[in-house]
Tab-separated table of C-alpha atoms in Angstrom:
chain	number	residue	atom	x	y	z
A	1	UNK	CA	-103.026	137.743	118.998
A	2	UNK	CA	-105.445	140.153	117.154
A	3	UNK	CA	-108.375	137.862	116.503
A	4	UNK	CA	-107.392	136.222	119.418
A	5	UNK	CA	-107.937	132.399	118.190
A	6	UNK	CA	-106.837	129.923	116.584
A	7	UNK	CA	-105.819	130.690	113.109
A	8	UNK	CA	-104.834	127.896	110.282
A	9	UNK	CA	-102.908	128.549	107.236
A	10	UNK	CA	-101.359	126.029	104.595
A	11	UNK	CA	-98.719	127.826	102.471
A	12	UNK	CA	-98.042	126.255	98.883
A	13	UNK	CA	-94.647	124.879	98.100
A	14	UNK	CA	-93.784	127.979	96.579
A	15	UNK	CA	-94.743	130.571	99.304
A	16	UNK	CA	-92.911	128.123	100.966
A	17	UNK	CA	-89.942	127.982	99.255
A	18	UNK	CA	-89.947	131.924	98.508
A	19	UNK	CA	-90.578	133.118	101.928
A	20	UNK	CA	-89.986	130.889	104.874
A	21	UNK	CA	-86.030	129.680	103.671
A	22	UNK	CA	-83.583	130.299	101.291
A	23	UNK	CA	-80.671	128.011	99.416
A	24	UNK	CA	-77.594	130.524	99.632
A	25	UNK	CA	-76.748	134.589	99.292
A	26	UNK	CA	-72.748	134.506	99.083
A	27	UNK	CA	-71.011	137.084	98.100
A	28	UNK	CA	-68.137	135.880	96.462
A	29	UNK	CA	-64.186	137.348	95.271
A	30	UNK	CA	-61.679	134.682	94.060
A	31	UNK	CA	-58.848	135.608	92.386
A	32	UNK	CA	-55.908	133.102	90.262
A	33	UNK	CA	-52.464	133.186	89.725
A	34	UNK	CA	-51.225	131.146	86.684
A	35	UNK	CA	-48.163	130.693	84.430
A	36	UNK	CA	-48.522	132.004	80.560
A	37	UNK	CA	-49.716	128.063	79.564
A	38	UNK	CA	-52.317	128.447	82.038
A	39	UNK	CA	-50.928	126.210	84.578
A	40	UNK	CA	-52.724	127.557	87.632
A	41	UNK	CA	-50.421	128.081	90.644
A	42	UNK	CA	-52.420	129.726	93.393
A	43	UNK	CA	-56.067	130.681	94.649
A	44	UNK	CA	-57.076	133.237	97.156
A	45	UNK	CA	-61.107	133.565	97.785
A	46	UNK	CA	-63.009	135.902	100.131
A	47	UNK	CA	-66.816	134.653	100.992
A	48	UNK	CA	-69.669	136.446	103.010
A	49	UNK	CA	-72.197	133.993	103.242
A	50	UNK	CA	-75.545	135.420	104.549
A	51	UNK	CA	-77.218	132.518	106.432
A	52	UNK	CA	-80.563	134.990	107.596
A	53	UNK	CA	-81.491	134.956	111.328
A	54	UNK	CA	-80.355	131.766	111.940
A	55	UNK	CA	-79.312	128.569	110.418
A	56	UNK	CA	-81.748	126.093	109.335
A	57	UNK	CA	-79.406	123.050	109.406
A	58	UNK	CA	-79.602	122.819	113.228
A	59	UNK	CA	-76.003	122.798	113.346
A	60	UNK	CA	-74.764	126.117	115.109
A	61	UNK	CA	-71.649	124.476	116.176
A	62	UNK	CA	-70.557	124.605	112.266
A	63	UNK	CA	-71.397	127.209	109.719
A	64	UNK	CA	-72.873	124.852	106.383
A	65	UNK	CA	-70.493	127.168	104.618
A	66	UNK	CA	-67.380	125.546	105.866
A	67	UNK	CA	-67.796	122.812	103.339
A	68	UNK	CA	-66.688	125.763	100.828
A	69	UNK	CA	-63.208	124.723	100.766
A	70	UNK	CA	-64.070	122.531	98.271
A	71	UNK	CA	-63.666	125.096	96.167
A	72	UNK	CA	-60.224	123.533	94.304
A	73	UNK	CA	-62.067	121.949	92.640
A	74	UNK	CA	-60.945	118.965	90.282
A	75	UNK	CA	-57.749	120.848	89.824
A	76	UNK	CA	-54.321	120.255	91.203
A	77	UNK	CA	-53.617	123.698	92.774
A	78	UNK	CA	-50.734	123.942	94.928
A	79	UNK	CA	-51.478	126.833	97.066
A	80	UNK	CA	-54.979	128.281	98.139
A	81	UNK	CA	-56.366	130.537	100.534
A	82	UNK	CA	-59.973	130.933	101.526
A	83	UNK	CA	-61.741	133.034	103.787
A	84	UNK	CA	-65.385	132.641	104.563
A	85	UNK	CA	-67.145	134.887	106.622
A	86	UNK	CA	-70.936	133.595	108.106
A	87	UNK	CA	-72.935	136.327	109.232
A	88	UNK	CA	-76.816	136.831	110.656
A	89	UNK	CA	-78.698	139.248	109.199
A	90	UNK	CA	-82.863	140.251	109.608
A	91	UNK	CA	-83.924	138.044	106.737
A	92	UNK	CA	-85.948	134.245	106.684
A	93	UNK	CA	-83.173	131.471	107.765
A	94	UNK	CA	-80.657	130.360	105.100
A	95	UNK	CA	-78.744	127.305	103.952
A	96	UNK	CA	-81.622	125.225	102.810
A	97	UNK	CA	-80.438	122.620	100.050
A	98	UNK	CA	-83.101	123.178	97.158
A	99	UNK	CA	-82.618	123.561	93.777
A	100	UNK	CA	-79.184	122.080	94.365
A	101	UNK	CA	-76.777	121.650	97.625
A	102	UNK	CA	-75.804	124.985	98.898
A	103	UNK	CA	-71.840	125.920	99.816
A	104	UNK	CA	-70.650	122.757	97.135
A	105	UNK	CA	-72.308	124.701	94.072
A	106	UNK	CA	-71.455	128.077	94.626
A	107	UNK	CA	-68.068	126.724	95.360
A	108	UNK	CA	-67.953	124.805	91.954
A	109	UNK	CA	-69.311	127.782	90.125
A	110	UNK	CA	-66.563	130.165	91.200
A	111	UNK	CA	-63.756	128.234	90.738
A	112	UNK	CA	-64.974	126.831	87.074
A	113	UNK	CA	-66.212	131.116	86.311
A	114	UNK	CA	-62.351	131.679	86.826
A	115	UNK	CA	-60.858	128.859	84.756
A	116	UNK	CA	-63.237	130.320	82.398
A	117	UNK	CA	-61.888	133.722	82.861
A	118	UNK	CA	-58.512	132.611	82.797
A	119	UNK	CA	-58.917	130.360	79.761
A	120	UNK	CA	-60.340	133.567	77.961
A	121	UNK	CA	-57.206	136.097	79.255
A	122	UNK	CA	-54.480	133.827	77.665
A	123	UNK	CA	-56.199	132.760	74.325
A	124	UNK	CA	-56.466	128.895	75.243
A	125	UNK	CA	-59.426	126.314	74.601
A	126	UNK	CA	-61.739	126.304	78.416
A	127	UNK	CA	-61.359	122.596	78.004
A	128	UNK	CA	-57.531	122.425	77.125
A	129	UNK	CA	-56.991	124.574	80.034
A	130	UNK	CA	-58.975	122.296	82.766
A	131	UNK	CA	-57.063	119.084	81.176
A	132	UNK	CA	-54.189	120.735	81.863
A	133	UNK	CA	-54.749	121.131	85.540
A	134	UNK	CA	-56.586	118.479	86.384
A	135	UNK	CA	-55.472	116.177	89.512
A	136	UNK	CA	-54.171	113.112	88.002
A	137	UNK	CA	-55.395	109.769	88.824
A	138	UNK	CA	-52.264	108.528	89.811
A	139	UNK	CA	-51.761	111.126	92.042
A	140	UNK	CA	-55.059	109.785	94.297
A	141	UNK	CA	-55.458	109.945	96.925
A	142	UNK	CA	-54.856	113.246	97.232
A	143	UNK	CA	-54.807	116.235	99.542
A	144	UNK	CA	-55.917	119.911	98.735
A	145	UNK	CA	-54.021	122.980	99.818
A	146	UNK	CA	-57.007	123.802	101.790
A	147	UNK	CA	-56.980	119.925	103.831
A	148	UNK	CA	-59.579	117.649	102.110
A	149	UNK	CA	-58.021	114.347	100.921
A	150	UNK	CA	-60.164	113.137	97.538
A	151	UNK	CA	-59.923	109.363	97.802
A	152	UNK	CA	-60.442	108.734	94.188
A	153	UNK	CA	-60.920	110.389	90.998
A	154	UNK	CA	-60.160	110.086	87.385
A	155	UNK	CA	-61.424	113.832	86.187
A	156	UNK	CA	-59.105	113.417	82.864
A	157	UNK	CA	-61.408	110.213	81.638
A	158	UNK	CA	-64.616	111.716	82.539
A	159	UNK	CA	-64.107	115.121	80.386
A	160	UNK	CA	-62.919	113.509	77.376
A	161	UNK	CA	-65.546	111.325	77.077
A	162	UNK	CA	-68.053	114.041	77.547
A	163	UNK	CA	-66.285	115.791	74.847
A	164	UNK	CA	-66.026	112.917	72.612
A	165	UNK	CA	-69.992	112.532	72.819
A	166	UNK	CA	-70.856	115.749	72.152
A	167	UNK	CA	-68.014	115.966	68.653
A	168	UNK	CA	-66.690	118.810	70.713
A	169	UNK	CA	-64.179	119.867	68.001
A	170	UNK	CA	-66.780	119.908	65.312
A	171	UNK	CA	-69.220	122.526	67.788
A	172	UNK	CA	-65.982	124.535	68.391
A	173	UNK	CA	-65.868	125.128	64.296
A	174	UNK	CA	-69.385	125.370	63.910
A	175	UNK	CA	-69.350	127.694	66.535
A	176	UNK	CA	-66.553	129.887	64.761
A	177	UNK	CA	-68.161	129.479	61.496
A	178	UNK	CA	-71.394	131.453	62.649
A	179	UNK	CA	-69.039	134.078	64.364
A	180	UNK	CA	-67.225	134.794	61.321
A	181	UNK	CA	-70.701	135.178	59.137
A	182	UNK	CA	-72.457	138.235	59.491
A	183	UNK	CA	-75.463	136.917	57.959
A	184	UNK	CA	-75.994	134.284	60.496
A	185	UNK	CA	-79.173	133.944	62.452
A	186	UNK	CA	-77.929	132.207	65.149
A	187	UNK	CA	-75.241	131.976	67.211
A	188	UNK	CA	-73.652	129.786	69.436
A	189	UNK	CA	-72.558	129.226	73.060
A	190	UNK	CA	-70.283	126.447	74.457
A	191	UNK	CA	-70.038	126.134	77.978
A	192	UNK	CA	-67.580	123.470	79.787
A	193	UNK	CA	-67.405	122.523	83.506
A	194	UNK	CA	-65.811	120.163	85.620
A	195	UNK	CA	-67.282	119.393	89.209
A	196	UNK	CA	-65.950	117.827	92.899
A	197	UNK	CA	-68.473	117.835	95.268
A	198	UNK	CA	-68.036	116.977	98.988
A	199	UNK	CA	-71.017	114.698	100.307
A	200	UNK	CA	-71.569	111.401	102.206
A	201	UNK	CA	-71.210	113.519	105.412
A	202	UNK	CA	-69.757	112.952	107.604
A	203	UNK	CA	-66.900	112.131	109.905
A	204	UNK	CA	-67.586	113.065	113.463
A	205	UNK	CA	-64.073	115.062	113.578
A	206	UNK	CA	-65.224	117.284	110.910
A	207	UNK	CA	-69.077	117.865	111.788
A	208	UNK	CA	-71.590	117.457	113.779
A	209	UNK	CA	-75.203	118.500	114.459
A	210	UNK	CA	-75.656	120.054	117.778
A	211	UNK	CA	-73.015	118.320	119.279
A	212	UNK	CA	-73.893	114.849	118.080
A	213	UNK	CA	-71.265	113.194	115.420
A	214	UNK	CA	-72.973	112.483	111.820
A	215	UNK	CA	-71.946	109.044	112.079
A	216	UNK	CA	-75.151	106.143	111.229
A	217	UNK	CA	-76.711	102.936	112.233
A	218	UNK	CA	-78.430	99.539	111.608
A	219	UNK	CA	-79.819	97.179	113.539
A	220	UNK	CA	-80.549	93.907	111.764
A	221	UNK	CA	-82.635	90.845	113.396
A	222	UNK	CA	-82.507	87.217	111.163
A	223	UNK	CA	-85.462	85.377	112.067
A	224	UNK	CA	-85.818	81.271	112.741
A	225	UNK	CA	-87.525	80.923	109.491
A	226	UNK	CA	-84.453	82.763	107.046
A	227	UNK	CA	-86.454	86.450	106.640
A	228	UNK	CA	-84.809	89.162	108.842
A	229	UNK	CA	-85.609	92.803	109.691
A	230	UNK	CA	-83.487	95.395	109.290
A	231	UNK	CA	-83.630	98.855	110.794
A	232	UNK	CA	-81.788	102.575	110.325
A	233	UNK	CA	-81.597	105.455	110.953
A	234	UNK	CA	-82.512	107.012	107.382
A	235	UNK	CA	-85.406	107.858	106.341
A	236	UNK	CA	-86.517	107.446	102.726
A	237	UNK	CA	-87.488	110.266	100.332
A	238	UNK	CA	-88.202	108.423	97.219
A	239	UNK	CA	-84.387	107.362	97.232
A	240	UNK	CA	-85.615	103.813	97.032
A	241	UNK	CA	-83.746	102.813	100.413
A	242	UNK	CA	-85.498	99.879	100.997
A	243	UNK	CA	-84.475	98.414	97.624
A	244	UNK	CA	-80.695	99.849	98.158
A	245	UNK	CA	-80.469	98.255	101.474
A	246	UNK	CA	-81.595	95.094	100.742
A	247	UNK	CA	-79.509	94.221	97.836
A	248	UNK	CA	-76.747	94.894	100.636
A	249	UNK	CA	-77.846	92.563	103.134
A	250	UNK	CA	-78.156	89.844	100.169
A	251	UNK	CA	-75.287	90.848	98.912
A	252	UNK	CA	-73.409	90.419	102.312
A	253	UNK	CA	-75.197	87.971	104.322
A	254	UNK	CA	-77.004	85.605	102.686
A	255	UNK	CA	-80.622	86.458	102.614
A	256	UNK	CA	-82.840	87.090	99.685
A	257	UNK	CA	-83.625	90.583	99.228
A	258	UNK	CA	-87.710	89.821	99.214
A	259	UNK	CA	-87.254	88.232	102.224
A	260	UNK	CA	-86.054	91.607	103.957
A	261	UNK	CA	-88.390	93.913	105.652
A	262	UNK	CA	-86.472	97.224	105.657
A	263	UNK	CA	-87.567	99.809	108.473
A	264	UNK	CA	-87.395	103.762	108.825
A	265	UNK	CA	-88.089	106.511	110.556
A	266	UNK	CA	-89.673	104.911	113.309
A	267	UNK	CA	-87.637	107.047	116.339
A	268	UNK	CA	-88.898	104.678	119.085
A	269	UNK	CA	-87.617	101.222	117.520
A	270	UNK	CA	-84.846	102.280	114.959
A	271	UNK	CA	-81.091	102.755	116.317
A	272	UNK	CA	-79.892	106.094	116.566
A	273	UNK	CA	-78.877	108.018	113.146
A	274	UNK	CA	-78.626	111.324	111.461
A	275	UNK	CA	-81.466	111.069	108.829
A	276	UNK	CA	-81.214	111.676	104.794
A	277	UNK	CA	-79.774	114.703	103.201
A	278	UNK	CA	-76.016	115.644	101.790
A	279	UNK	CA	-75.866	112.250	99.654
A	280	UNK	CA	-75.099	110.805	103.057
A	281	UNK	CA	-77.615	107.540	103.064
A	282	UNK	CA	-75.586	105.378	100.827
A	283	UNK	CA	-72.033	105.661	101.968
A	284	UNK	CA	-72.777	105.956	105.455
A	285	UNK	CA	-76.078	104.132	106.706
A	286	UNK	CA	-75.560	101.411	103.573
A	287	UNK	CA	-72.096	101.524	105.087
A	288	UNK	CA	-73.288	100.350	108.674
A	289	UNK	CA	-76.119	98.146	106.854
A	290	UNK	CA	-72.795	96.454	105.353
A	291	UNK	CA	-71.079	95.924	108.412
A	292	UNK	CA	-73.985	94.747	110.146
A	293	UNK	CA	-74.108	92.304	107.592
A	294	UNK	CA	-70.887	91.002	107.866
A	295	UNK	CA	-71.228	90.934	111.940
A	296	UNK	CA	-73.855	88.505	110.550
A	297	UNK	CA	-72.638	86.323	108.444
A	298	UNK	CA	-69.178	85.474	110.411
A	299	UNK	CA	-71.842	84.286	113.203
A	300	UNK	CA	-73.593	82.178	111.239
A	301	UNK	CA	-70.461	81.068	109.631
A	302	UNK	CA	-69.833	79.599	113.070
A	303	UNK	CA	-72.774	77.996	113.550
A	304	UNK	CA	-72.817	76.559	109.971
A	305	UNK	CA	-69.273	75.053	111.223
A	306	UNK	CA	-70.774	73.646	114.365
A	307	UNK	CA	-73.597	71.672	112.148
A	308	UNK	CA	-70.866	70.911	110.011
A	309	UNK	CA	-69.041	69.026	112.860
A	310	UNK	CA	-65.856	71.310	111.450
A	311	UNK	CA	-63.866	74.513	112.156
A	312	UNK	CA	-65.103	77.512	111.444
A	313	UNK	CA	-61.686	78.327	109.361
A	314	UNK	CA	-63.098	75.606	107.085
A	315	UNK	CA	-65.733	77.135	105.865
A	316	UNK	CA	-66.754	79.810	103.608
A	317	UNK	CA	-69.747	81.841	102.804
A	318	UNK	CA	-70.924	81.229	99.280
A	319	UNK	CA	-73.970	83.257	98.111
A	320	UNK	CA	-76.739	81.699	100.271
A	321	UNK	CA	-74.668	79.166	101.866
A	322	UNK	CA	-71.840	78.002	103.953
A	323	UNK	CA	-69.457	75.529	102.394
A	324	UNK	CA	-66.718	73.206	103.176
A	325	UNK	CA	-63.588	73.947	101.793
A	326	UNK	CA	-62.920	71.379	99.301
A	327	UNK	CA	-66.017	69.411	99.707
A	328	UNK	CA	-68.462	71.338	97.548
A	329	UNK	CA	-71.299	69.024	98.196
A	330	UNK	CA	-71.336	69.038	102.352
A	331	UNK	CA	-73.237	72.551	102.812
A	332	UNK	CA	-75.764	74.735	105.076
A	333	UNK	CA	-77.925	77.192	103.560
A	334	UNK	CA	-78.878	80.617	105.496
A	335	UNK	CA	-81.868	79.445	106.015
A	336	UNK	CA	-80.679	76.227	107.780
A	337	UNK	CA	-78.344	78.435	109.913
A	338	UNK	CA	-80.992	80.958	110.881
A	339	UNK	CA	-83.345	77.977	112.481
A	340	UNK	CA	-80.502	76.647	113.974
A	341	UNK	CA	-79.629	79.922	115.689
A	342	UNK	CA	-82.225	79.227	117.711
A	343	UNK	CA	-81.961	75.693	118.765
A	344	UNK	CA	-78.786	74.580	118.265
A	345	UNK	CA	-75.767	76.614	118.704
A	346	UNK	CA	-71.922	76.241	119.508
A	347	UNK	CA	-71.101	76.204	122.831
A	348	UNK	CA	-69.838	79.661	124.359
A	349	UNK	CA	-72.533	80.922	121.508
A	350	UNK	CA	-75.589	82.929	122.533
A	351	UNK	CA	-78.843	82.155	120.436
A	352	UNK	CA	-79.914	84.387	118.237
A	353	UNK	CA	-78.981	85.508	114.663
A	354	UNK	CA	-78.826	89.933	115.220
A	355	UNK	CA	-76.192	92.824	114.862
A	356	UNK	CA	-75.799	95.959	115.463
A	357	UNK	CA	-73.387	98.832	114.031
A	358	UNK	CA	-72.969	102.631	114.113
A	359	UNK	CA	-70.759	103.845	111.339
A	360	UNK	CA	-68.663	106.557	111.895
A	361	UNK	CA	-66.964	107.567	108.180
A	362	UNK	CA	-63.375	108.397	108.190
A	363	UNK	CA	-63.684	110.873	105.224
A	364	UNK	CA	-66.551	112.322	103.317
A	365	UNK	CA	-67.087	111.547	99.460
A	366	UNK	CA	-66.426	113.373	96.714
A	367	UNK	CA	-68.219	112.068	93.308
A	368	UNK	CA	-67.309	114.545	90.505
A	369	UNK	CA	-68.437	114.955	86.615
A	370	UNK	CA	-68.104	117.236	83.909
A	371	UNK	CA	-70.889	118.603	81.529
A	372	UNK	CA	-70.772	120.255	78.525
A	373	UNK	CA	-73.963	122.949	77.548
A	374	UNK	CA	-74.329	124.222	74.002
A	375	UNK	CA	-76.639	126.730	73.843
A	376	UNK	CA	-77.846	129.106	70.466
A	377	UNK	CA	-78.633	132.732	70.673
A	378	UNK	CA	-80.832	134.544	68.203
């Protein structure tokens, strides 16, 4: 407006990433109530999460911090309360995911700073005390006080071996050792922490982006000559998609991975989808790359049958091929089925070896971990 042209500016990645968005500003109260061995009983959590002018997810219809209900953790807690407050405020826009997902790791680090806390009030070992509450593995899959159901887990296994690795007993004595010497250089810290994340979104009944479910696509085309084509509605970020999705599509229909072109990002051929971010491109497009698959293969299973002169319940998919039951040596290849699903199909059978699916998850995913951090101090 002043010079009154044109003027061009490039920012670096770190202008960028210090003035035009930021990750998270919550401000944060949790309190626990627990039984004198540390068995915790109860949560309550209060959350003002400062998302800036507006939010940069493009999702107004959902605050990003309503994933912070994760914030149970890996622990079986029977009774929780959490209130989380979004508010605008005059700064840049907020809820950018770098340097780690917003709303999932502010909610692991309060929850693990209070087992911390707590494990420190009553005198007991920080990783005794999360052993002790941990949700079992029998007890999968299992629903939080605060409504998530965790399909799977096994958070015992996973901190033990951690601590195995590290000879966490032997730190623990070195660590006392150096406490007790007052000649000591050094001393040491031990940190412990257990995580549940909440990714793969998502299910259409939970979220959204402007109104449109986060459900994903693929659209996969087998050609007469045995290559096919698939496409999505991901886009790759160094991920390796194109690897990922292909081993699928072998995997599930037939059709050597080399001999798969995989296709992104291309928003005037590729089916409809809700791009790459959250940990979502795995276990929801590779989900609908699966299914596409499979819509796939039980067509050409058909066709295999017809060349066969059999019924389709006769024959099964085997690798790269389509064999009679109980006569090993009377096959089709993939290949053979692809040409034929041009030329010579069953009839009431369209031509044509394609599928299409949108996947619409029924529940997010919730990987989890444990670390252990030993750190000196001069």
């Amino acid at each position: 407006i002043v010079l009154g042209r044109p003027v061009k500016w490039i920012e670096s990645r770190s202008e960028n990433l210090s003035s035009t968005a930021f990750a998270r500003d919550y401000h944060m109260t949790g309190e626990l109530a627990a039984d004198k061995d540390g068995r915790i009983k109860a949560l309550r959590v209060n959350v003002v999460a400062d998302h800036g002018a507006f939010d940069a997810c493009a999702d107004p219809t959902k605050w990003p911090a309503g994933m912070f209900h994760v914030c149970t953790g890996s622990y079986a807690i029977p009774n929780a309360f959490v209130s989380v407050d979004g508010v605008y405020t005059n700064k840049f826009p907020g809820g950018v995911a770098y340097r780690c997902s917003f709303r999932v790791t502010e909610a692991v680090y309060l929850i693990e700073r209070m087992v911390d806390v707590l494990a420190q009030k009553l005198g007991i070992d920080k990783a005794e005390i999360r052993l002790r509450n941990f949700i079992r593995k029998d007890q999968f899959p299992y629903t939080t006080p605060l409504g998530l159901e965790y399909d799977s887990g096994d958070y015992d296994t996973a901190l033990r071996k951690v601590l195995a690795a590290v000879d966490y007993d032997a730190l623990r004595a070195e660590q006392a050792r150096r406490r007790a010497d007052p000649d000591a250089e050094w001393l040491m810290g031990i940190g412990v922490v257990n995580f549940t994340e909440i990714v793969g979104a998502g299910p259409s009944k939970m979220c959204d982006i402007l109104g449109v479910g986060m459900f994903d696509s693929c659209e996969i085309r087998v050609h007469p000559d045995g290559s096919a084509i698939a496409r999505m509605g991901t886009i790759t970020q160094g991920q390796g998609h194109q690897t990922t999705y292909a081993q699928i599509i072998a995997s599930e229909a037939g059709i050597p991975a080399s001999q798969i072109a995989v296709e992104e990002g291309d928003t005037s051929t590729a089916p409809y989808g809700l791009g790459t971010y959250g940990s979502r491109s795995t276990p929801v497009a590779g989900a609908a790359v699966a299914r596409a698959s499979r819509k796939i293969r039980e067509k050409a299973r058909k066709i295999a049958a017809h060349l066969l002169e059999a019924s389709p319940d006769d024959v099964e998919f085997d690798l790269d091929r389509f064999v009679l039951k109980g006569s090993p040596d009377q096959f089709k290849t993939v290949k053979e089925v692809a040409w034929a699903a041009y030329n010579n199909v069953p009839e009431g059978l369209e031509m044509g070896l394609e599928a299409v699916d949108y996947y619409d998850p029924p529940n997010f995913t919730f990987p989890f971990g444990a670390y252990v951090c030993v750190l000196d101090v001069n």
